[in-house]
Coordinates of C-alpha atoms and ligand atoms in Angstrom, one line a residue:
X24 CA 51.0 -9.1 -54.4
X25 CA 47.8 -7.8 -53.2
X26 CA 44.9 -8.1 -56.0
X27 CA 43.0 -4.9 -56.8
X28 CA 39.1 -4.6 -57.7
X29 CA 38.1 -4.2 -60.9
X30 CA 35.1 -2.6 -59.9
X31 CA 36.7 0.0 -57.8
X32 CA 39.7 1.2 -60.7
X33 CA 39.7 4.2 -62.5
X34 CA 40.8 4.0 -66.1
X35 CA 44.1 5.8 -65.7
X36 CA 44.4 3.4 -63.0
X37 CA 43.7 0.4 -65.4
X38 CA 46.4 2.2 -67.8
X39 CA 48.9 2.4 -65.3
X40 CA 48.3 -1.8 -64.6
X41 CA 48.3 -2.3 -68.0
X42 CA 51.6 -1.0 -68.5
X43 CA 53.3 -2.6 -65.4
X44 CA 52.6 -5.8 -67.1
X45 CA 53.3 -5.3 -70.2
X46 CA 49.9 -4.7 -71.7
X47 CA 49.1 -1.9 -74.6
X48 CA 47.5 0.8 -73.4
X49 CA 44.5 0.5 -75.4
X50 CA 43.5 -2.7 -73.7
X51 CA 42.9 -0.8 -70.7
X52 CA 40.1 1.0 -72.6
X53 CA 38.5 -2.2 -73.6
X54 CA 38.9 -3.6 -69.8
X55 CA 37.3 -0.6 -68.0
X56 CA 34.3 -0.6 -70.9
X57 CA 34.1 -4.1 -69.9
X58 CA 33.6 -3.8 -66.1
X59 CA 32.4 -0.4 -66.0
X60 CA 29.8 -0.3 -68.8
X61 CA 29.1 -4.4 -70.0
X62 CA 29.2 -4.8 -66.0
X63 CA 31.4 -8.3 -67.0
X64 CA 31.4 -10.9 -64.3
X65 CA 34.3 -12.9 -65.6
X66 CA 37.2 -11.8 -67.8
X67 CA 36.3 -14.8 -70.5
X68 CA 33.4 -12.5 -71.5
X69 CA 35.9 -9.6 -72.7
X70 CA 35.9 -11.5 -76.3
X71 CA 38.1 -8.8 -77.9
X72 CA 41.1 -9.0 -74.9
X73 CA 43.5 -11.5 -75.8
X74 CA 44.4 -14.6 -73.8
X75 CA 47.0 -14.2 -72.4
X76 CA 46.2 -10.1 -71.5
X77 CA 43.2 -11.8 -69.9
X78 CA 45.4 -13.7 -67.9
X79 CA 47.9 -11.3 -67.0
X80 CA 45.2 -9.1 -65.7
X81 CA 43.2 -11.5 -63.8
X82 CA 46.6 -11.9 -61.6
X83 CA 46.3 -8.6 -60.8
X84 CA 43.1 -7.4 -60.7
X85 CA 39.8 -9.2 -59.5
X86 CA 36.0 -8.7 -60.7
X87 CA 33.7 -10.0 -57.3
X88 CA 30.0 -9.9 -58.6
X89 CA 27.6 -9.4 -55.7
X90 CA 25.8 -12.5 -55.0
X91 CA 22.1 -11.7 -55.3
X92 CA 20.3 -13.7 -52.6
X93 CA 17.1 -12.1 -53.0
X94 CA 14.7 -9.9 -55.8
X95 CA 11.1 -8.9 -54.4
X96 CA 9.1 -6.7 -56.7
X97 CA 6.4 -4.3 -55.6
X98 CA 3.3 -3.6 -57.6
X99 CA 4.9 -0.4 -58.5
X100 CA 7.2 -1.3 -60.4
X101 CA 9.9 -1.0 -57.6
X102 CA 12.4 -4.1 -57.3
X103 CA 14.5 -4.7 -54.4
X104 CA 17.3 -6.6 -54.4
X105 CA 19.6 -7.9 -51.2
X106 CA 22.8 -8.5 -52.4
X107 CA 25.4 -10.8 -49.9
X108 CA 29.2 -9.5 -49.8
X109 CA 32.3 -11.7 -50.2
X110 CA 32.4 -11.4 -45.9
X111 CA 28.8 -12.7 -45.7
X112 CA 27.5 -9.3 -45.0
X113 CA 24.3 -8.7 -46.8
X114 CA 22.7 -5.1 -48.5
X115 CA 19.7 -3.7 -49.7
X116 CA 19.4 -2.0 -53.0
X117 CA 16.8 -0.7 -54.7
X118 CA 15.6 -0.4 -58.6
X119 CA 12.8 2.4 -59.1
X120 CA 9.6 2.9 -61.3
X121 CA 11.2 -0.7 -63.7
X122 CA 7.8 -1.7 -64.4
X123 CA 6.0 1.6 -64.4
X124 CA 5.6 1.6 -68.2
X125 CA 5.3 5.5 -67.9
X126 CA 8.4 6.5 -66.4
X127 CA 10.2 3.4 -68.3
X128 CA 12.9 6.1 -69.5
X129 CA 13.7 6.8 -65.7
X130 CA 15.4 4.5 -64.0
X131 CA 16.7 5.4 -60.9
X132 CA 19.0 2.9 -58.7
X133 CA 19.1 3.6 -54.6
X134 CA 22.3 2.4 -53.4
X135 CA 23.8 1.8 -49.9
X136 CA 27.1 2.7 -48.8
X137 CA 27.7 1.1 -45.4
X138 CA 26.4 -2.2 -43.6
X139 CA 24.6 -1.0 -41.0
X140 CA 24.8 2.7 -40.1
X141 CA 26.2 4.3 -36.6
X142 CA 24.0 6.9 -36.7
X143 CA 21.4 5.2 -35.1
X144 CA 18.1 7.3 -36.1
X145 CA 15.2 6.3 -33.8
X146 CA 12.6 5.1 -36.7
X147 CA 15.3 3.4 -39.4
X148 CA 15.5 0.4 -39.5
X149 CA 19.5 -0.2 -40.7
X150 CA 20.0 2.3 -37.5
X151 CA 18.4 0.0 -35.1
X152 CA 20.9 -2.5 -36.5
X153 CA 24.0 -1.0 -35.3
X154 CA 27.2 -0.3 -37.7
X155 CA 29.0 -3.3 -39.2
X156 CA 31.8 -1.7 -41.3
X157 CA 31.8 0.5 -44.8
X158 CA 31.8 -0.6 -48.2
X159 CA 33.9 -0.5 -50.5
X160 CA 34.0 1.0 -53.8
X161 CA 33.6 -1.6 -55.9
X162 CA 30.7 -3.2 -54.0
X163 CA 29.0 0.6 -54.9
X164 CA 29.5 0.5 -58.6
X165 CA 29.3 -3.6 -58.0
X166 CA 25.2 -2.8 -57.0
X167 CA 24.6 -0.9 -59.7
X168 CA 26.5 -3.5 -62.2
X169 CA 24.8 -6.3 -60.8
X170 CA 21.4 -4.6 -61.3
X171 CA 22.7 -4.0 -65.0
X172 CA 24.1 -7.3 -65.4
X173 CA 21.1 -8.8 -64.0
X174 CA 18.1 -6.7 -65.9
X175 CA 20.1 -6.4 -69.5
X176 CA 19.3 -10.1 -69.6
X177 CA 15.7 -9.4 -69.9
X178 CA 15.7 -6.3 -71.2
X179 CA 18.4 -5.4 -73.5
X180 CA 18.9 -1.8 -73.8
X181 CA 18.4 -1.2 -70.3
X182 CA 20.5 2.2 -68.6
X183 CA 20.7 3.5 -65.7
X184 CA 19.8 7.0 -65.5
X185 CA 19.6 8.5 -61.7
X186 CA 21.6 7.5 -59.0
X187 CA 20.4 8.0 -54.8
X188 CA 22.5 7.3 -51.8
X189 CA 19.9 6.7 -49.9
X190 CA 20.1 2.9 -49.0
X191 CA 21.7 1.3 -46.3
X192 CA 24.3 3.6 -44.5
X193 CA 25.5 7.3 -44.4
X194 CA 27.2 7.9 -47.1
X195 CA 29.4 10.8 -45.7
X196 CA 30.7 8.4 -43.2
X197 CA 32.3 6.4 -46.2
X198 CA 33.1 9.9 -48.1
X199 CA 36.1 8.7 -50.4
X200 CA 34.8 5.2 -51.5
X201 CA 31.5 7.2 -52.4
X202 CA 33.1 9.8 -54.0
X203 CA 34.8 7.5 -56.1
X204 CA 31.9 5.6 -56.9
X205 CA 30.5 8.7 -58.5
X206 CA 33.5 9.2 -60.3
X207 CA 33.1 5.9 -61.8
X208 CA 29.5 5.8 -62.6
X209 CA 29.9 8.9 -64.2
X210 CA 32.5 8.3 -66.6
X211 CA 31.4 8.4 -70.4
X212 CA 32.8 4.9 -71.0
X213 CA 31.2 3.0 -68.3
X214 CA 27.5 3.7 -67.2
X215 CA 27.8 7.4 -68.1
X216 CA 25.4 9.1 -65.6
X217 CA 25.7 12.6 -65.2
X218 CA 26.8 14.6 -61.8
X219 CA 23.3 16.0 -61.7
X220 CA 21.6 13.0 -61.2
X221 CA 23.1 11.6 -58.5
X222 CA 22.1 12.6 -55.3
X223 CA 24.1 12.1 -51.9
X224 CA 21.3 11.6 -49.0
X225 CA 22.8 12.9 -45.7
X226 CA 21.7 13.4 -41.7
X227 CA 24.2 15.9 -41.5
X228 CA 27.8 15.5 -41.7
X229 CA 28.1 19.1 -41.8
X230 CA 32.2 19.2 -42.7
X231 CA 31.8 16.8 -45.7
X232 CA 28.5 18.7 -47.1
X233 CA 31.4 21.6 -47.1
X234 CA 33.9 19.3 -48.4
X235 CA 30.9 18.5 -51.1
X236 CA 30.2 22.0 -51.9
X237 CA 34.2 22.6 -52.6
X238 CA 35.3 19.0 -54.4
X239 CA 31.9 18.3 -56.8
X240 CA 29.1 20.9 -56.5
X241 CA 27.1 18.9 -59.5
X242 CA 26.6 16.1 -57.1
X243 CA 22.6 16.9 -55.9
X244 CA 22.3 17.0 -51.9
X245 CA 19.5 15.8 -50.0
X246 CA 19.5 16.5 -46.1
X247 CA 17.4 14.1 -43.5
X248 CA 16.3 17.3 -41.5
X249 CA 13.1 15.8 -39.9
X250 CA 12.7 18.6 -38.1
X251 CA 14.0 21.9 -37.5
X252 CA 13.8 22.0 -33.5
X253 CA 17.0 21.3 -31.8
X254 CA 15.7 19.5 -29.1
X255 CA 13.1 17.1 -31.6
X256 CA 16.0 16.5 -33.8
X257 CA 18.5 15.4 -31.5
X258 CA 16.0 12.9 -30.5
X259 CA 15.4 11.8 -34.1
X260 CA 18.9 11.9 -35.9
X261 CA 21.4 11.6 -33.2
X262 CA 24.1 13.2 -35.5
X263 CA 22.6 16.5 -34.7
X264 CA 23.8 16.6 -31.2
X265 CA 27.4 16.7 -33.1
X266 CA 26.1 19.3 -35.6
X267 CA 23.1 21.2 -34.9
X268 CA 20.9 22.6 -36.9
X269 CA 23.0 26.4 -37.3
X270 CA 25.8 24.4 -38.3
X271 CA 23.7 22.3 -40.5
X272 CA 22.3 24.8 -41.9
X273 CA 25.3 27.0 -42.4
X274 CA 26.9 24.4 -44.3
X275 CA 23.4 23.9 -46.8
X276 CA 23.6 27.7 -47.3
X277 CA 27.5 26.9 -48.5
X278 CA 26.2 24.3 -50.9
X279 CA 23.2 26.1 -52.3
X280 CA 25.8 29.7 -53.2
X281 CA 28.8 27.3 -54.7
X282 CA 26.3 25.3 -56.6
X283 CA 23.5 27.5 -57.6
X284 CA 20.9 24.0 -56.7
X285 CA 18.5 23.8 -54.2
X286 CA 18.6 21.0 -51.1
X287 CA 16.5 18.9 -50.8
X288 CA 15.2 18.9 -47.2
X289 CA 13.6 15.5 -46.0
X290 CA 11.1 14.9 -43.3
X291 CA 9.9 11.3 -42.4
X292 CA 6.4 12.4 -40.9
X293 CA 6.2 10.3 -37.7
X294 CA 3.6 11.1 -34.2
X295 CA 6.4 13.1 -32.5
X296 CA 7.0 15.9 -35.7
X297 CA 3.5 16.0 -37.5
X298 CA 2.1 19.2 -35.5
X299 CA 1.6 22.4 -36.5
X300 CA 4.9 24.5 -34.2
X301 CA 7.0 21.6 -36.4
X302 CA 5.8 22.7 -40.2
X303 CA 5.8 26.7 -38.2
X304 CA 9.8 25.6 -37.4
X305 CA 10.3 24.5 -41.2
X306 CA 8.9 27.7 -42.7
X307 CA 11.2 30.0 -40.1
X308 CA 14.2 27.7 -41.1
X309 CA 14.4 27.6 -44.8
X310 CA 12.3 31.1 -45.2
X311 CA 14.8 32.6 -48.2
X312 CA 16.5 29.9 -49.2
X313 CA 17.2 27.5 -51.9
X314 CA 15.5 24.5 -51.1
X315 CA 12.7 21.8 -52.0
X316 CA 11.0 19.7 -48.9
X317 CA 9.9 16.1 -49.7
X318 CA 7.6 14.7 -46.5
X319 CA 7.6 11.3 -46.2
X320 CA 5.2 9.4 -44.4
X321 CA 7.0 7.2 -42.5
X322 CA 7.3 4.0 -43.0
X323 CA 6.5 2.3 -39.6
X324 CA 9.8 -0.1 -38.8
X325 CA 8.6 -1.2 -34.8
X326 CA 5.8 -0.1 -32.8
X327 CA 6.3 2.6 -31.7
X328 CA 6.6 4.2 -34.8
X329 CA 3.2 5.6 -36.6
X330 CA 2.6 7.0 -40.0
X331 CA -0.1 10.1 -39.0
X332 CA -3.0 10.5 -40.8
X333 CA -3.6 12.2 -44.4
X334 CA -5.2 14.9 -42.7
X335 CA -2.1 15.8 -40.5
X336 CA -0.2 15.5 -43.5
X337 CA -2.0 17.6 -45.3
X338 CA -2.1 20.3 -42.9
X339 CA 1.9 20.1 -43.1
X340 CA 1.9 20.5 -46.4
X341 CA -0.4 23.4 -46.5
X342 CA 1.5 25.3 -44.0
X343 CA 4.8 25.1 -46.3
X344 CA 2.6 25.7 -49.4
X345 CA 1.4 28.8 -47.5
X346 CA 5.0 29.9 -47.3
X347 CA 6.0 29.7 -50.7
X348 CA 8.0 26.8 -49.6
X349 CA 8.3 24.3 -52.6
X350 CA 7.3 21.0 -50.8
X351 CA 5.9 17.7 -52.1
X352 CA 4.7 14.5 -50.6
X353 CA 6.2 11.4 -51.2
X354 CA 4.3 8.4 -51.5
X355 CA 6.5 5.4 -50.6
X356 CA 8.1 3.2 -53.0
X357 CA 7.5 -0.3 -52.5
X358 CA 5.3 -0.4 -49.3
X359 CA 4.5 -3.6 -49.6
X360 CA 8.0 -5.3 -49.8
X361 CA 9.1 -3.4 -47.4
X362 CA 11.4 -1.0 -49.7
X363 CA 12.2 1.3 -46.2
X364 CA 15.5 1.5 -46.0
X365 CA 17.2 -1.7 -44.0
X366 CA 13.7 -3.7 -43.8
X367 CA 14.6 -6.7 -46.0
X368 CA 17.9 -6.7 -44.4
X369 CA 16.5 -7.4 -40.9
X370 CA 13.8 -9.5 -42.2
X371 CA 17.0 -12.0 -43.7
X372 CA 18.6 -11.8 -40.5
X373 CA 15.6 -12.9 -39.1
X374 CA 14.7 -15.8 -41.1
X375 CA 18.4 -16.5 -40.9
X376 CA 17.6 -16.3 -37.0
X377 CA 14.5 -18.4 -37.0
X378 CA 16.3 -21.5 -39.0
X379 CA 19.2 -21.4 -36.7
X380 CA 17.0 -21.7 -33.7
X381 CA 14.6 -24.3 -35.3
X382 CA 17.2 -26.8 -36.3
Ligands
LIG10 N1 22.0 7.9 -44.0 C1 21.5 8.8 -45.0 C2 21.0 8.1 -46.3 C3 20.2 6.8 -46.1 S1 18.7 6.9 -45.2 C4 20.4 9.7 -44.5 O1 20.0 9.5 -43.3 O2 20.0 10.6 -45.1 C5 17.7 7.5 -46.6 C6 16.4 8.2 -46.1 O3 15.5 7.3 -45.6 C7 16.7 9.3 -45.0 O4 16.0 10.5 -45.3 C8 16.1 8.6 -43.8 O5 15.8 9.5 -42.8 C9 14.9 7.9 -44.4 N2 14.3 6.8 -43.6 C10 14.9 6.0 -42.8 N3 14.0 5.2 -42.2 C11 12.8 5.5 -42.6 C12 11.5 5.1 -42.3 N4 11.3 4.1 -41.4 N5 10.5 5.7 -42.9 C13 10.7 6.7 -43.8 N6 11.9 7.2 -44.1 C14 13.0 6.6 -43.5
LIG11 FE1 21.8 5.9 -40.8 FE2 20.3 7.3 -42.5 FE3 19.3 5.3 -41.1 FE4 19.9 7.6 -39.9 S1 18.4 7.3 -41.5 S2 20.4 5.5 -39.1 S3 21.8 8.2 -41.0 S4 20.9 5.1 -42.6

């Protein structure tokens, strides 16, 4: 019989095992509590499940931890952890603000959601990689139980308050695992974090931002727009020669009346979009509408990729200021260990690389 993930089950799911084996139905309470809120690695840790429940279970149902190869920390306070999959395959995820004593009560967890990524945008690094192959639910609620698992050992109380899928991966490639992700890290009894703050990062996939709007409008939206000219666009986020901007924008509009929330509109500042007709193209675009831009110098993945200078960002800023348009600037998280999305990753694969050739 095929073995199910623990990780990936809903409770009515674990009710509905429980009960094929002969199990109460209350032990399926304990069991998701256990993996969706202790974040157990092992079924001897649930203390209050009997035996032999125990080991009816663990023939049916299996708990896979993530195996954390590596933990950098930035100065801060960001931690980065790359995680390696029962395949071999290996994922970045990221743990905001930890360390920052003043935003301890924040802690925000950036997750991937495939390895790799076939969009293939010109200045990310996971896109340079090519795709590999989606995840699965439980290694999306397995990152952020590992990073519970992991940090309740020094810290006790620790929660997880915000999710972002903004790591490795477009999430509304992998639209059912993630959705059921969210479902699970939501739920009361395991880490309990509302709709509202988790955010779904996409470059565009304009049918499932519908299919967003219309199955969970709490669920925030954040759209890699990078710039609102057809023609620059295409040649940053290839998934815009699929859906242009009307459509793309069309679909935002959707969101923004089902929901009553603003989207978040992101723009990587690079040398091809940091010029005055760009920040002009971003004004004429979201003039009217419910939205937020957050400009992100970008974080420069291979050479030909430069972060502009304050000053050009500044002017940027000013001209959506100017506008009324709400916009901040976001100062990168973890710079120096490389926190961009996909840069520890490829700097693994490297060394991994380097030591195969050397020996
Ligand atoms: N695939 C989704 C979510 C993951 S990428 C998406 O594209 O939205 C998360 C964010 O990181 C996106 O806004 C993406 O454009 C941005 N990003 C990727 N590489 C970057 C880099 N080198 N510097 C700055 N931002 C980058
Ligand atoms: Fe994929 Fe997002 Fe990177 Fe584009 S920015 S290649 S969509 S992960």
């Amino acid at each position: 019989m095929k073995m199910l993930d623990a990780r990936a089950c809903l409770e009515e799911e674990i009710v509905g095992i429980c009960l094929e084996n002969g199990i109460k139905k209350y032990r399926a309470n304990q069991v998701f509590g256990w993996v969706q809120q202790k974040a157990a690695h092992d079924w001897e840790e649930m203390k209050n499940v009997g035996k032999d429940d125990r080991e009816k279970l663990s023939s049916v149902l299996f708990i896979q931890p993530l195996e954390m190869v590596k933990e950098e920390s930035s100065q801060d306070g960001t931690l980065k952890f790359l995680f390696r999959l029962a395949d071999g395959e290996s994922i970045e995820t990221v743990l905001m603000n930890y360390e920052n004593y003043t935003t301890r009560d924040r802690h925000t967890i950036c997750v991937s959601t495939q390895v790799g990524c076939p969009v293939g945008c010109s200045f990310c690094a996971t896109g340079m990689e090519g795709f590999k192959r989606n995840l699965t639910t439980g290694e999306i609620t397995g990152q952020v139980l590992e990073i519970v698992h992991l940090i309740r050992q020094r810290d006790p109380d620790f929660g997880v308050t915000n999710i972002v899928f903004m790591g490795m991966g477009e999430p509304f490639l992998n639209y059912d695992a993630v959705m059921k992700a969210i479902t699970l890290l939501n739920n009361e009894k395991g880490q309990n974090i509302g709709m509202r703050r988790m955010t779904i990062s996409t470059s565009g996939v304009v049918p499932k931002i519908i299919k967003l709007a219309e199955d969970n409008p709490q669920v925030g939206l954040a759209v890699s727009l990078h710039s609102a000219r057809d023609k620059v666009r295409d040649s940053l986020v290839p998934m815009n020669r699929k859906f242009p901007l009307e459509k793309l924008m069309e679909a935002c509009k959707l969101y923004s009346s089902k929901t009553g929330r603003r989207v978040t509109f992101e723009v990587a500042l690079q040398n091809n979009n940091t010029h005055q007709e760009e920040a002009q193209a971003i004004v004429k675009l979201l003039k009217g509408m419910l939205a937020h831009v957050n400009l992100i110098p970008v974080n420069p993945v291979s050479e030909s990729i430069h972060r502009p200078a304050r000053d050009k960002i500044i002017m940027f800023k000013k001209i959506l200021e100017a506008a009324k348009i709400s916009v901040s600037v976001r100062e990168e998280k973890g710079i120096d260990i490389d926190a961009a999305c996909g840069q520890l990753r490829q700097r693994l694969e490297c060394e991994r690389y380097e030591s195969v050739n050397q020996s």
